Amino acid sequence: VVWGDSLAMSTVTAIGESAKEAGAGVMLFGKPGCPTVFGAREIHGDVKHYCEQFNNEVFSRLQTLGVSLPVIIVNWAGYAGNYYFDGNVPTSLDERIKIYQSHLIGSLCRIAASRQVFVVKPIPGMPIDVPKVMAREFMLDGKAEEVFVPLSEHEKGNALVIRTLDEARETCGIKLLDPVPYLCRDGKCFGSVMGRPLYSDYGHLSEYGNQFLLPMFAQVFRENIR
């Protein structure tokens, strides 16, 4: 099972390819803008609480599937502070972030109570809309500069969620899949390779880009398919 937001939807074909090579298949539960955190309600928008309903429905569906079926969770890293729980919206951003972290850990552990859970650590985001900017440069100059962000910038910007996922791993044994070794090298995380975009915008991998994660996703099926 692949569960998550639009980042899950942009990587599922690579996961499916890894599954196929292992003689398995993939079932996708994806909803753009919805973190895999139970009870999360967006502070601005989502007045009907679609994300909360979506996650509850997915979890209920999981209960009808065999416990041997692993779950791969793929989410954007920037949700903390934008959601509230239990009808209470703290005015302090720090408090909202702490509450979100707690609920994220609790949600991952709830899912992991009955099956193996793999969570993809933050996928590096780019400072520009990669294909749009590169296309413009090609039209103007006949070439485009390679797009990248420093690895240190990626690590600093995502330190909060990385720490939270590490804590969830220690708490309830989830397994983390790190895209950095596959998208970054020599201190840079690349948005393009040899003039070809790896992203379809700022943060979603393209069908070409998600292929770089095939070896990472293959780990799931090596561990769970016999």
Tab-separated table of C-alpha atoms in Angstrom:
chain	number	residue	atom	x	y	z
A	1	VAL	CA	0.000	0.000	0.000
A	2	VAL	CA	1.218	3.493	-0.880
A	3	TRP	CA	-0.381	6.177	1.322
A	4	GLY	CA	0.167	9.913	1.267
A	5	ASP	CA	-0.321	13.198	-0.525
A	6	SER	CA	0.619	14.375	-4.033
A	7	LEU	CA	4.233	13.318	-3.440
A	8	ALA	CA	3.001	9.753	-3.031
A	9	MET	CA	1.116	10.159	-6.279
A	10	SER	CA	4.253	11.402	-8.047
A	11	THR	CA	6.383	8.460	-6.869
A	12	VAL	CA	3.906	5.600	-7.079
A	13	THR	CA	4.933	4.536	-10.584
A	14	ALA	CA	8.487	3.935	-9.367
A	15	ILE	CA	7.150	2.004	-6.399
A	16	GLY	CA	4.947	0.016	-8.750
A	17	GLU	CA	7.904	-0.798	-10.981
A	18	SER	CA	9.906	-2.011	-7.970
A	19	ALA	CA	6.924	-4.089	-6.874
A	20	LYS	CA	6.493	-5.617	-10.318
A	21	GLU	CA	10.128	-6.710	-10.400
A	22	ALA	CA	9.474	-8.570	-7.132
A	23	GLY	CA	6.290	-10.169	-8.442
A	24	ALA	CA	4.072	-7.902	-6.344
A	25	GLY	CA	1.704	-5.007	-6.928
A	26	VAL	CA	0.775	-1.633	-5.468
A	27	MET	CA	-2.425	-0.081	-4.145
A	28	LEU	CA	-2.408	3.731	-3.934
A	29	PHE	CA	-4.316	5.880	-1.437
A	30	GLY	CA	-3.364	9.460	-2.239
A	31	LYS	CA	-4.945	12.856	-1.661
A	32	PRO	CA	-3.114	16.111	-2.490
A	33	GLY	CA	-2.378	18.305	0.506
A	34	CYS	CA	-3.247	15.656	3.080
A	35	PRO	CA	-0.565	14.598	5.569
A	36	THR	CA	-0.820	11.054	6.899
A	37	VAL	CA	-1.695	12.253	10.384
A	38	PHE	CA	-4.939	11.224	12.072
A	39	GLY	CA	-7.207	14.022	13.228
A	40	ALA	CA	-5.315	16.737	11.336
A	41	ARG	CA	-7.493	19.679	10.317
A	42	GLU	CA	-6.096	22.461	8.158
A	43	ILE	CA	-6.188	25.877	9.820
A	44	HIS	CA	-6.875	27.718	6.560
A	45	GLY	CA	-9.237	25.871	4.240
A	46	ASP	CA	-10.481	22.260	4.145
A	47	VAL	CA	-13.612	23.310	6.061
A	48	LYS	CA	-15.163	19.884	5.534
A	49	HIS	CA	-12.059	18.192	6.926
A	50	TYR	CA	-11.481	16.045	3.859
A	51	CYS	CA	-7.998	15.020	5.019
A	52	GLU	CA	-9.266	13.758	8.359
A	53	GLN	CA	-11.991	11.765	6.616
A	54	PHE	CA	-9.591	10.449	3.988
A	55	ASN	CA	-7.084	9.129	6.531
A	56	ASN	CA	-9.797	7.467	8.600
A	57	GLU	CA	-11.193	5.773	5.494
A	58	VAL	CA	-7.754	4.522	4.439
A	59	PHE	CA	-7.031	3.162	7.899
A	60	SER	CA	-10.388	1.350	7.927
A	61	ARG	CA	-9.594	-0.146	4.545
A	62	LEU	CA	-6.224	-1.337	5.836
A	63	GLN	CA	-7.982	-3.371	8.490
A	64	THR	CA	-9.533	-5.483	5.737
A	65	LEU	CA	-6.139	-6.297	4.224
A	66	GLY	CA	-3.594	-8.848	5.410
A	67	VAL	CA	-1.213	-7.720	8.120
A	68	SER	CA	1.720	-8.935	6.026
A	69	LEU	CA	1.045	-6.137	3.536
A	70	PRO	CA	3.556	-3.304	4.090
A	71	VAL	CA	2.683	0.385	3.864
A	72	ILE	CA	4.879	3.017	2.226
A	73	ILE	CA	4.073	6.575	3.341
A	74	VAL	CA	5.178	9.547	1.244
A	75	ASN	CA	4.380	13.111	2.373
A	76	TRP	CA	5.552	16.659	1.907
A	77	ALA	CA	7.656	17.779	4.877
A	78	GLY	CA	6.180	21.244	5.379
A	79	TYR	CA	2.858	20.583	7.098
A	80	ALA	CA	3.852	21.253	10.729
A	81	GLY	CA	2.225	24.380	12.111
A	82	ASN	CA	-0.550	24.485	9.504
A	83	TYR	CA	-2.874	21.953	11.135
A	84	TYR	CA	-4.789	21.692	14.396
A	85	PHE	CA	-6.316	18.856	16.399
A	86	ASP	CA	-9.250	18.270	18.742
A	87	GLY	CA	-10.942	21.538	17.811
A	88	ASN	CA	-8.198	23.592	19.445
A	89	VAL	CA	-6.010	25.999	17.432
A	90	PRO	CA	-3.067	27.182	19.565
A	91	THR	CA	-1.991	30.740	18.802
A	92	SER	CA	1.676	29.889	19.247
A	93	LEU	CA	3.378	28.462	16.151
A	94	ASP	CA	5.866	26.575	18.340
A	95	GLU	CA	3.005	24.924	20.208
A	96	ARG	CA	1.237	23.977	16.965
A	97	ILE	CA	4.453	22.416	15.676
A	98	LYS	CA	4.992	20.399	18.857
A	99	ILE	CA	1.406	19.128	18.795
A	100	TYR	CA	1.744	18.199	15.131
A	101	GLN	CA	4.977	16.294	15.838
A	102	SER	CA	3.288	14.349	18.607
A	103	HIS	CA	0.321	13.441	16.398
A	104	LEU	CA	2.604	12.471	13.514
A	105	ILE	CA	4.502	10.030	15.730
A	106	GLY	CA	1.268	8.688	17.188
A	107	SER	CA	-0.238	8.195	13.733
A	108	LEU	CA	2.777	6.344	12.359
A	109	CYS	CA	2.885	4.124	15.425
A	110	ARG	CA	-0.835	3.402	15.141
A	111	ILE	CA	-0.380	2.212	11.564
A	112	ALA	CA	2.777	0.275	12.488
A	113	ALA	CA	0.992	-1.576	15.299
A	114	SER	CA	-0.333	-4.143	12.827
A	115	ARG	CA	2.070	-4.087	9.866
A	116	GLN	CA	5.472	-2.961	8.633
A	117	VAL	CA	5.578	0.741	7.810
A	118	PHE	CA	8.142	2.441	5.577
A	119	VAL	CA	8.256	6.234	5.558
A	120	VAL	CA	10.089	8.201	2.879
A	121	LYS	CA	12.204	10.933	4.438
A	122	PRO	CA	11.855	14.416	2.896
A	123	ILE	CA	12.412	14.577	-0.845
A	124	PRO	CA	14.585	17.626	-1.620
A	125	GLY	CA	12.590	20.596	-2.838
A	126	MET	CA	13.864	22.951	-5.535
A	127	PRO	CA	13.933	26.784	-5.439
A	128	ILE	CA	12.339	27.063	-8.885
A	129	ASP	CA	9.773	25.349	-11.095
A	130	VAL	CA	12.438	23.168	-12.689
A	131	PRO	CA	11.012	22.292	-16.136
A	132	LYS	CA	9.466	25.738	-16.680
A	133	VAL	CA	12.674	27.628	-15.904
A	134	MET	CA	14.866	25.207	-17.836
A	135	ALA	CA	12.569	25.411	-20.869
A	136	ARG	CA	12.761	29.211	-20.788
A	137	GLU	CA	16.552	29.099	-20.601
A	138	PHE	CA	16.711	26.671	-23.533
A	139	MET	CA	14.539	28.985	-25.642
A	140	LEU	CA	16.600	32.063	-24.798
A	141	ASP	CA	20.128	30.667	-24.740
A	142	GLY	CA	19.963	27.199	-26.268
A	143	LYS	CA	21.100	25.686	-22.983
A	144	ALA	CA	20.097	25.532	-19.339
A	145	GLU	CA	22.124	25.488	-16.157
A	146	GLU	CA	21.806	22.393	-14.018
A	147	VAL	CA	19.391	22.929	-11.113
A	148	PHE	CA	20.366	21.984	-7.575
A	149	VAL	CA	20.139	22.966	-3.919
A	150	PRO	CA	22.949	22.477	-1.412
A	151	LEU	CA	22.526	19.301	0.621
A	152	SER	CA	23.125	21.352	3.778
A	153	GLU	CA	20.156	23.571	2.871
A	154	HIS	CA	17.921	20.532	2.420
A	155	GLU	CA	19.027	19.067	5.749
A	156	LYS	CA	18.572	22.351	7.613
A	157	GLY	CA	15.163	23.075	6.107
A	158	ASN	CA	13.852	19.603	6.927
A	159	ALA	CA	15.615	19.046	10.263
A	160	LEU	CA	12.358	19.190	12.239
A	161	VAL	CA	10.557	16.442	10.352
A	162	ILE	CA	13.713	14.324	10.094
A	163	ARG	CA	14.080	14.435	13.893
A	164	THR	CA	10.408	13.556	14.289
A	165	LEU	CA	10.681	10.573	11.946
A	166	ASP	CA	13.801	9.403	13.777
A	167	GLU	CA	11.837	9.546	17.030
A	168	ALA	CA	9.003	7.535	15.484
A	169	ARG	CA	11.527	4.941	14.356
A	170	GLU	CA	12.871	4.633	17.881
A	171	THR	CA	9.373	4.581	19.386
A	172	CYS	CA	7.634	1.979	17.262
A	173	GLY	CA	10.037	0.537	14.730
A	174	ILE	CA	8.995	2.177	11.486
A	175	LYS	CA	11.617	2.004	8.762
A	176	LEU	CA	12.877	5.087	6.975
A	177	LEU	CA	13.688	5.333	3.284
A	178	ASP	CA	16.158	8.130	2.537
A	179	PRO	CA	16.066	9.642	-0.975
A	180	VAL	CA	19.240	11.680	-0.426
A	181	PRO	CA	21.739	9.019	-1.598
A	182	TYR	CA	19.798	8.718	-4.856
A	183	LEU	CA	19.105	12.400	-5.598
A	184	CYS	CA	22.170	14.066	-4.065
A	185	ARG	CA	25.926	13.790	-4.402
A	186	ASP	CA	28.996	15.904	-3.667
A	187	GLY	CA	27.003	18.148	-1.331
A	188	LYS	CA	24.288	18.938	-3.906
A	189	CYS	CA	20.718	17.719	-4.412
A	190	PHE	CA	19.906	17.853	-8.100
A	191	GLY	CA	16.769	19.030	-9.829
A	192	SER	CA	18.121	18.106	-13.242
A	193	VAL	CA	20.702	15.753	-14.712
A	194	MET	CA	22.471	16.503	-17.990
A	195	GLY	CA	19.840	19.047	-18.962
A	196	ARG	CA	16.872	16.843	-18.151
A	197	PRO	CA	14.505	17.839	-15.293
A	198	LEU	CA	13.998	15.403	-12.417
A	199	TYR	CA	10.963	17.360	-11.213
A	200	SER	CA	7.640	18.353	-12.720
A	201	ASP	CA	7.593	21.571	-10.673
A	202	TYR	CA	9.248	22.695	-7.414
A	203	GLY	CA	8.928	19.520	-5.396
A	204	HIS	CA	7.204	16.694	-7.279
A	205	LEU	CA	9.436	14.223	-9.043
A	206	SER	CA	8.741	13.668	-12.713
A	207	GLU	CA	8.293	10.234	-14.240
A	208	TYR	CA	11.970	10.454	-15.181
A	209	GLY	CA	13.051	11.682	-11.760
A	210	ASN	CA	11.199	9.085	-9.725
A	211	GLN	CA	13.159	6.365	-11.515
A	212	PHE	CA	16.211	7.445	-9.536
A	213	LEU	CA	14.446	6.081	-6.431
A	214	LEU	CA	13.933	2.577	-7.803
A	215	PRO	CA	16.811	1.108	-5.754
A	216	MET	CA	15.425	2.749	-2.605
A	217	PHE	CA	11.944	1.296	-3.068
A	218	ALA	CA	13.378	-2.096	-3.997
A	219	GLN	CA	14.421	-2.415	-0.330
A	220	VAL	CA	10.754	-2.707	0.663
A	221	PHE	CA	10.121	-5.680	-1.569
A	222	ARG	CA	13.389	-7.431	-0.770
A	223	GLU	CA	12.354	-7.376	2.892
A	224	ASN	CA	8.693	-8.321	2.430
A	225	ILE	CA	8.450	-10.565	-0.617
A	226	ARG	CA	9.738	-14.095	-0.343
